[in-house]
PDB file of C-alpha atoms and ligand atoms in Angstrom:
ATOM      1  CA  UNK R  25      35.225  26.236  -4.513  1.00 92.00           C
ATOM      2  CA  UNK R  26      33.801  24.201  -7.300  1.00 95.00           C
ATOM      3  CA  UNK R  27      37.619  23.106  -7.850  1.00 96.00           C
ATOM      4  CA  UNK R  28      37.232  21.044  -4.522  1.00 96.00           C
ATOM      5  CA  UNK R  29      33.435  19.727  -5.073  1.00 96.00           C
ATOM      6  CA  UNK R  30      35.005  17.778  -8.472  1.00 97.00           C
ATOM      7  CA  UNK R  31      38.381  16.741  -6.537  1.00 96.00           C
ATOM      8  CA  UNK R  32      35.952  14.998  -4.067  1.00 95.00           C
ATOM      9  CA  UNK R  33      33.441  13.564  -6.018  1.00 97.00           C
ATOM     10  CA  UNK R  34      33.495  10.000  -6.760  1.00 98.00           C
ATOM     11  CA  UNK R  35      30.468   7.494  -7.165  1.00 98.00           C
ATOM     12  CA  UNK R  36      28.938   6.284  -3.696  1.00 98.00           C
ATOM     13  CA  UNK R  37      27.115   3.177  -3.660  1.00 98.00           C
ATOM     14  CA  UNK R  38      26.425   2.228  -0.079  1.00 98.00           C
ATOM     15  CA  UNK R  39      23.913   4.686   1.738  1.00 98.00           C
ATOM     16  CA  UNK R  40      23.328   5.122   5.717  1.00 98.00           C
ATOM     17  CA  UNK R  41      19.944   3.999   6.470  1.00 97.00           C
ATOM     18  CA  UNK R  42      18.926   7.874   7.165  1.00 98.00           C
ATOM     19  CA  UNK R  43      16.732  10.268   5.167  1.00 98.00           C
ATOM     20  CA  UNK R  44      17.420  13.286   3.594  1.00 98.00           C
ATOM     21  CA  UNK R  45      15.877  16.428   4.462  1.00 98.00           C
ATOM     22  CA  UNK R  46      13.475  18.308   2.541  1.00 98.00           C
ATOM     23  CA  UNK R  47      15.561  21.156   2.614  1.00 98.00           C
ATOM     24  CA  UNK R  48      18.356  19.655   0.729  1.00 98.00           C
ATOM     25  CA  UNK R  49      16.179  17.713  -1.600  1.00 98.00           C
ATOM     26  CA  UNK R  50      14.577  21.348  -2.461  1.00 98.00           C
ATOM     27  CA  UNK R  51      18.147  21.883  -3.343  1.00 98.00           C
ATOM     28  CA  UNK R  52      19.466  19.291  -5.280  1.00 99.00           C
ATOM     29  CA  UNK R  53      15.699  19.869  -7.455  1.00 98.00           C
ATOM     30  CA  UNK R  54      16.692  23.656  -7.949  1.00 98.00           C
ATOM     31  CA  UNK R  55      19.749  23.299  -9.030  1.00 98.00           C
ATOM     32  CA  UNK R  56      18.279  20.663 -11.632  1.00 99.00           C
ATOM     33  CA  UNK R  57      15.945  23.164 -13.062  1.00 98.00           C
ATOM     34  CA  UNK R  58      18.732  25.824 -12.868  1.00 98.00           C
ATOM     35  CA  UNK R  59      20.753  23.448 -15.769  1.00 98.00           C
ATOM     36  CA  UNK R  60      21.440  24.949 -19.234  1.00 98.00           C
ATOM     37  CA  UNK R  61      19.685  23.441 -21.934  1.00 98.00           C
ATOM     38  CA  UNK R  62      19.895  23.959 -25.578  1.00 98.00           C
ATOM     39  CA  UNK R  63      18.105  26.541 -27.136  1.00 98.00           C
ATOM     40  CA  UNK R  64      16.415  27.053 -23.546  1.00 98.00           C
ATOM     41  CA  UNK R  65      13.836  24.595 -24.139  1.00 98.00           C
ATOM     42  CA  UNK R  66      14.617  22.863 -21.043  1.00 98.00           C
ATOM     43  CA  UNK R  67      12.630  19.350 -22.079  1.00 98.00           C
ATOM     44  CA  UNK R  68      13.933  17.504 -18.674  1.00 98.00           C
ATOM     45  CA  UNK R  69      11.538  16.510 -16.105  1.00 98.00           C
ATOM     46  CA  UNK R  70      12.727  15.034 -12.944  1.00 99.00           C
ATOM     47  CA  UNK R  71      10.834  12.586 -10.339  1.00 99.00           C
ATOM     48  CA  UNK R  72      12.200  12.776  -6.759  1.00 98.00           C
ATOM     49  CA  UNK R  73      11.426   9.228  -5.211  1.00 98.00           C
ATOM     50  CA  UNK R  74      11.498   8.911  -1.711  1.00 98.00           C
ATOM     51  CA  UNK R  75       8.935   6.082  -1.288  1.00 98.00           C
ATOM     52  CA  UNK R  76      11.133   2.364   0.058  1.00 98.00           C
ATOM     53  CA  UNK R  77       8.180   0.286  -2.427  1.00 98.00           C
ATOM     54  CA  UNK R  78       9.240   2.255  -5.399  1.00 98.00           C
ATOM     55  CA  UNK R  79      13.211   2.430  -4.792  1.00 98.00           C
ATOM     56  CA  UNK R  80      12.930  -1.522  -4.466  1.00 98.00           C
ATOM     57  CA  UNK R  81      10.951  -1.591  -7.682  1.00 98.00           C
ATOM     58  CA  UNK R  82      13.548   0.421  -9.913  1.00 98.00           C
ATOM     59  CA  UNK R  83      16.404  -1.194  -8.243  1.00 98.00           C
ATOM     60  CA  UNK R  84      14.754  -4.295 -10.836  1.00 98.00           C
ATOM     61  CA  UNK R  85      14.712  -2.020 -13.582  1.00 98.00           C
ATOM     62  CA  UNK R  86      18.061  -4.054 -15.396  1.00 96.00           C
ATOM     63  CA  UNK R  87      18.966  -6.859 -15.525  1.00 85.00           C
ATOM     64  CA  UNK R  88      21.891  -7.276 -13.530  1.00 86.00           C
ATOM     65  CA  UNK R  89      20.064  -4.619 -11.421  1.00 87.00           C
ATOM     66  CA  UNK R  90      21.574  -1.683  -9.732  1.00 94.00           C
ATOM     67  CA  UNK R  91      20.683  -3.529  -6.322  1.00 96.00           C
ATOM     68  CA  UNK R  92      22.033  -0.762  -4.304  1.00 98.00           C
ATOM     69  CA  UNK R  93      19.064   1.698  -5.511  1.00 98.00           C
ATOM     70  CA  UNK R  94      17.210  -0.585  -3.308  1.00 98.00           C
ATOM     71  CA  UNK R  95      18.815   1.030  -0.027  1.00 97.00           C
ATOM     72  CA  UNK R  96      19.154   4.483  -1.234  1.00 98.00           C
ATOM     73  CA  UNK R  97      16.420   6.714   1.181  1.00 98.00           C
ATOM     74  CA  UNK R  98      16.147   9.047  -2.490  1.00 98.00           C
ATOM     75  CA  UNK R  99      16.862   8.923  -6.490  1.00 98.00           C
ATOM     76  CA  UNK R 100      16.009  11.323  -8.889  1.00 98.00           C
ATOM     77  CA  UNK R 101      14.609   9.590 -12.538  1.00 99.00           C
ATOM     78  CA  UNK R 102      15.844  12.199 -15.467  1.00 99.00           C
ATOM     79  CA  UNK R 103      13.455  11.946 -17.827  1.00 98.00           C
ATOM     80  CA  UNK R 104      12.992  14.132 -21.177  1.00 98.00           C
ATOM     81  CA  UNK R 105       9.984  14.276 -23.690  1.00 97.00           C
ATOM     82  CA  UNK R 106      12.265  13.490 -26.936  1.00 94.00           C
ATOM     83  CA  UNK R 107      10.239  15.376 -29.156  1.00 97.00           C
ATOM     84  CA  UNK R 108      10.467  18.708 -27.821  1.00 98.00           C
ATOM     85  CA  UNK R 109      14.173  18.527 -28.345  1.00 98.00           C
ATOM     86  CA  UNK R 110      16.660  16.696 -30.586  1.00 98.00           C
ATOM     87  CA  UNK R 111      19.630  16.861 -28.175  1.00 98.00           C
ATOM     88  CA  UNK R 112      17.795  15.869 -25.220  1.00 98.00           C
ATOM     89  CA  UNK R 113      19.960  13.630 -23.947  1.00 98.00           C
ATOM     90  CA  UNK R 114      22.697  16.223 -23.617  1.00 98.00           C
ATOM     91  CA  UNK R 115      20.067  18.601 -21.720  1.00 98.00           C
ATOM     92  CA  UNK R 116      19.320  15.119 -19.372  1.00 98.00           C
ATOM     93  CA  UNK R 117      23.189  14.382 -19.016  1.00 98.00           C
ATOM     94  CA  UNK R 118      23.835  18.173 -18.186  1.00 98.00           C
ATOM     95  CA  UNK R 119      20.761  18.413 -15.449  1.00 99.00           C
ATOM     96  CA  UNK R 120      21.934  15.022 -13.961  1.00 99.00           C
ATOM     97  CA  UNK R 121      25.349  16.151 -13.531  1.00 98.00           C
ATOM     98  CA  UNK R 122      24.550  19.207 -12.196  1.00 98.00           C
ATOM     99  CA  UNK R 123      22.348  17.107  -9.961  1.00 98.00           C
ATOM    100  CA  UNK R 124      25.544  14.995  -8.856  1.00 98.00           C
ATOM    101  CA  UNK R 125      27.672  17.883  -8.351  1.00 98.00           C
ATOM    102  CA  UNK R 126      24.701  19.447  -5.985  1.00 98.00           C
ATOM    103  CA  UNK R 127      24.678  16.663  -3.766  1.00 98.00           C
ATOM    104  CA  UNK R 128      28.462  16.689  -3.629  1.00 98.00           C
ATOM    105  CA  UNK R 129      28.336  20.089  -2.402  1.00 98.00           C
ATOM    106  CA  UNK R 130      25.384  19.230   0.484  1.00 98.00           C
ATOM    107  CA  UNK R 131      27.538  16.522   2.037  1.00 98.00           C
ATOM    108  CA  UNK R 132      25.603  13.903   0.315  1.00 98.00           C
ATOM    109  CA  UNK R 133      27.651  10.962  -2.140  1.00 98.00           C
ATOM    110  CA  UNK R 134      25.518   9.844  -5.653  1.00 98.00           C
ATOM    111  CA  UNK R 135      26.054   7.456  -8.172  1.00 98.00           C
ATOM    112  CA  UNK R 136      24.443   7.383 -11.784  1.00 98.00           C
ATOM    113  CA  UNK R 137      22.447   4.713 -12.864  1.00 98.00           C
ATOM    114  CA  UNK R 138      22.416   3.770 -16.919  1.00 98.00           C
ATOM    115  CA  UNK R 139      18.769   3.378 -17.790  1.00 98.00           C
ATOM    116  CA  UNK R 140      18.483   4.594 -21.845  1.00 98.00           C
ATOM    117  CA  UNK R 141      19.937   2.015 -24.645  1.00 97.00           C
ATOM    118  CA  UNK R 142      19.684  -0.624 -21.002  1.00 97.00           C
ATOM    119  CA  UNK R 143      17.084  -3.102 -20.799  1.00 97.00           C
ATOM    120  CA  UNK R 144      14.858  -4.875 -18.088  1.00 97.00           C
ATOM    121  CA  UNK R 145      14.216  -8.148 -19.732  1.00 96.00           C
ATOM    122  CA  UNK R 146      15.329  -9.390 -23.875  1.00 94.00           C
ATOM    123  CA  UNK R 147      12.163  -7.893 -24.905  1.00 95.00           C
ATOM    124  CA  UNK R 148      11.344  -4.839 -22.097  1.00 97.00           C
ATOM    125  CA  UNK R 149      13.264  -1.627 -22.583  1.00 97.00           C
ATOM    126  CA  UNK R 150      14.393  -0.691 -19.191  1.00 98.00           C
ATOM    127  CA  UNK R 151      12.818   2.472 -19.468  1.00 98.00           C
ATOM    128  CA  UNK R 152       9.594   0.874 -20.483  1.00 98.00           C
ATOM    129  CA  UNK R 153       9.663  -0.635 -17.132  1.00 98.00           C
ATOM    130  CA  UNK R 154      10.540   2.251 -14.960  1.00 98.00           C
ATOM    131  CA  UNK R 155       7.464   4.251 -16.929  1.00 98.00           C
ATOM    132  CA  UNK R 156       5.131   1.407 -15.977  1.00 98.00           C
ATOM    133  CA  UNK R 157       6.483   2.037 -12.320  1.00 98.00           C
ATOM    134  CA  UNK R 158       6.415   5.421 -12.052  1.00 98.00           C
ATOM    135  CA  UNK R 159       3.309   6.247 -14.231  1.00 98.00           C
ATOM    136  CA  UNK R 160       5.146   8.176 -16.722  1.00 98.00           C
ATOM    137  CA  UNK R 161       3.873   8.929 -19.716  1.00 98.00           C
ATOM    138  CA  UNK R 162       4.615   7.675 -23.072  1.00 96.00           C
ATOM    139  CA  UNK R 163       6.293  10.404 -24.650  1.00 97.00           C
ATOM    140  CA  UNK R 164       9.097  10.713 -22.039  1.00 98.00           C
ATOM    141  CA  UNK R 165      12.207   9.262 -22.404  1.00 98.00           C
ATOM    142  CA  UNK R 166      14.171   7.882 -19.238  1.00 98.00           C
ATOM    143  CA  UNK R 167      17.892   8.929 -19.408  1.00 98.00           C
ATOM    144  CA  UNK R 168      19.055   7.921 -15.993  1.00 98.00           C
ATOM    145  CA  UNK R 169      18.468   7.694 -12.651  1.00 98.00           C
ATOM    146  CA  UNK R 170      20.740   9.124  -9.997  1.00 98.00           C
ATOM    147  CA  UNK R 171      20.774   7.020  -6.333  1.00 98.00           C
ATOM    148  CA  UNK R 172      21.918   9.310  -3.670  1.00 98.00           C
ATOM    149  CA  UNK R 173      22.192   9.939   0.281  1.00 98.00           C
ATOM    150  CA  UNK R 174      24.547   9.914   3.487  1.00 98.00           C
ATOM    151  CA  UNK R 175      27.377   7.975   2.515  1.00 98.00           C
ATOM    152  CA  UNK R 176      28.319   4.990   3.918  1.00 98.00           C
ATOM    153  CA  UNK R 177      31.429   4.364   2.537  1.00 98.00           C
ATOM    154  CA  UNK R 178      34.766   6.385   2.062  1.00 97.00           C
ATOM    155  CA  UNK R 179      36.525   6.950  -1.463  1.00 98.00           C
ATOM    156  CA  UNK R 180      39.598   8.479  -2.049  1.00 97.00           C
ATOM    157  CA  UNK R 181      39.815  11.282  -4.180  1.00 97.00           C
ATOM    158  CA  UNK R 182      41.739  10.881  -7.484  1.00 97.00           C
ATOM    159  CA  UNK R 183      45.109  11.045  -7.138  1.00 97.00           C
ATOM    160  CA  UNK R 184      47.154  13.860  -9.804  1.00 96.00           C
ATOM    161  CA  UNK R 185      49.134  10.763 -11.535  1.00 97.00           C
ATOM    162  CA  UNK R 186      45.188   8.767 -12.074  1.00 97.00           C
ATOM    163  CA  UNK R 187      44.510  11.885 -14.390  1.00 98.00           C
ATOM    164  CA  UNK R 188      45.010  11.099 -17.721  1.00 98.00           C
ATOM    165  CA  UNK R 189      46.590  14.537 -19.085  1.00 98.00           C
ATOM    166  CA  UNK R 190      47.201  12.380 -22.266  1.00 98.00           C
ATOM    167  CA  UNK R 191      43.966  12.884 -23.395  1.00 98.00           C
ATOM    168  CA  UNK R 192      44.382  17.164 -23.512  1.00 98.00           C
ATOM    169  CA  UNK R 193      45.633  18.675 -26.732  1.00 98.00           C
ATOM    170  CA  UNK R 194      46.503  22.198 -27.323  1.00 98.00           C
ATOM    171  CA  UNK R 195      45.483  24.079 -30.389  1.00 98.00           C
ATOM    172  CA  UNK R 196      45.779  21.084 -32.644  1.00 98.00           C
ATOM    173  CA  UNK R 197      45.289  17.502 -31.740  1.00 98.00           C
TER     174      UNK R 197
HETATM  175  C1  FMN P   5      26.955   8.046 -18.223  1.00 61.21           C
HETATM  176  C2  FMN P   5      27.275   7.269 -16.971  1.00 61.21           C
HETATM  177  C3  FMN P   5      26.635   6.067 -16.737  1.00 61.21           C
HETATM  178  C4  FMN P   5      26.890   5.356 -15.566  1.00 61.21           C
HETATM  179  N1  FMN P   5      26.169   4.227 -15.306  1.00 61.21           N
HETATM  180  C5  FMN P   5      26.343   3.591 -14.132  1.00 61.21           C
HETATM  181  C6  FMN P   5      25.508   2.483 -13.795  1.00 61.21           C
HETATM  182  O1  FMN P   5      24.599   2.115 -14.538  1.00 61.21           O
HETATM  183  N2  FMN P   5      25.743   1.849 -12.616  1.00 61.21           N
HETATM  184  C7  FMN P   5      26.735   2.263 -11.753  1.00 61.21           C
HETATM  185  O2  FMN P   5      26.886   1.653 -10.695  1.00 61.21           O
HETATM  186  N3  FMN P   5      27.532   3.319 -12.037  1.00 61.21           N
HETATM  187  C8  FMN P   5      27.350   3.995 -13.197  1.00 61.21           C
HETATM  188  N4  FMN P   5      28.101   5.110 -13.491  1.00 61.21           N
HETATM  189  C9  FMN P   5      29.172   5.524 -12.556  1.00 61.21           C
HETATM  190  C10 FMN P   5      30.529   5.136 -13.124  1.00 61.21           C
HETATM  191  O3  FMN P   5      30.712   3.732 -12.993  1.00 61.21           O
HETATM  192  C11 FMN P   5      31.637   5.909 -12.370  1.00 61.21           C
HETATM  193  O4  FMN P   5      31.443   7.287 -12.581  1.00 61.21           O
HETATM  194  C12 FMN P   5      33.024   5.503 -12.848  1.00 61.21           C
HETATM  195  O5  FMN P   5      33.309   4.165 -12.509  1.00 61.21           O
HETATM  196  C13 FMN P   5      34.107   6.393 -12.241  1.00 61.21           C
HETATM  197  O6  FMN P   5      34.052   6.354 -10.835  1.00 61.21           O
HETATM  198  P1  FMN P   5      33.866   7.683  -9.973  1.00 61.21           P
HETATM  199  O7  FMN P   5      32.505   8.249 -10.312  1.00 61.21           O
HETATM  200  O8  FMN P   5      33.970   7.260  -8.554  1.00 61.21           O
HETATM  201  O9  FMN P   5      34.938   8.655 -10.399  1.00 61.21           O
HETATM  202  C14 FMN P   5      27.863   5.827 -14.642  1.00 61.21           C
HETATM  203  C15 FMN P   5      28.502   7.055 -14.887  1.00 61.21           C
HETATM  204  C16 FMN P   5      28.194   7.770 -16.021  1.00 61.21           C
HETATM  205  C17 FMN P   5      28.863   9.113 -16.243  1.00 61.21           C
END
């Protein structure tokens, strides 16, 4: 039940040193192209990145850096092309979620890592850096990138008096 899957998630930042199998990654990629996305124009594109070189690469992408990219055996980079869409980041921030929930549901812990309105260096736009990495091109926008694998550490699951049922309203606010 999806109920469980979001009682269970929480962010996981320390990866075993083990891959993931194609099979799940052609999952996880599914699922992202299965996201709503407004109008249907579906402007995401996502960049599965397996390769130790590159993970180390992006793990530099901020500055302080998400170091524990570095050790992840897989992210997926959520990019968009900005102009095909003007609410493209809530088409990115739907897939990626959807992408989170996904691994959740293979047994796999993720964590999402800030890359728009973050930067690399004063002058570098963190993005700027991860398209120099990845060879993107120019007219994409990078949203985020979400780290994920076998978990190697344990979180509890929220408990009912963390939730913060202050924040629901009923009919008016
Ligand atoms: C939009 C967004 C941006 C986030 N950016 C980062 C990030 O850059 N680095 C990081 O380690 N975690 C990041 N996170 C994870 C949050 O820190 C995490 O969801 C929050 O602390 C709650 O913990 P939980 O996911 O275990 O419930 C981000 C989460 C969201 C939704």
């Amino acid at each position: 039940m999806l109920f469980d899957i979001l009682k269970s998630r929480r962010s996981i930042r320390k990866f075993q040193n083990k891959e993931v199998e194609k099979e799940k990654i052609d999952v996880i990629l599914k699922s992202a192209l299965l996201s709503p996305s407004s109008r249907s124009i579906r402007p995401w594109q996502f960049i599965a990145v397996t390769d130790a070189e590159l993970l180390q690469q992006l793990s530099l992408c901020r500055e302080p850096g998400p170091q524990f990219l570095a050790d992840a055996p897989l992210a997926i980079v959520v990019i968009a092309d900005k102009n095909a869409s003007d609410v493209w980041i809530e088409d990115t921030s739907v897939a990626a979620t959807i992408i989170q929930l996904t691994v959740q549901d293979l047994g796999l812990g993720s964590c999402w890592i800030q890359v728009r309105e973050r930067f690399h260096t004063e002058q570098e736009k963190a993005e700027e850096y991860i398209r120099k990495v990845l060879e993107i091109p120019e007219q994409y926008s990078v949203e985020c990138m979400i780290a994920m694998g076998y978990p190697a550490e344990e979180k509890k699951p929220y408990e009912e008096n963390q939730l913060l049922y202050q924040k629901l309203h009923f009919n008016k606010f």
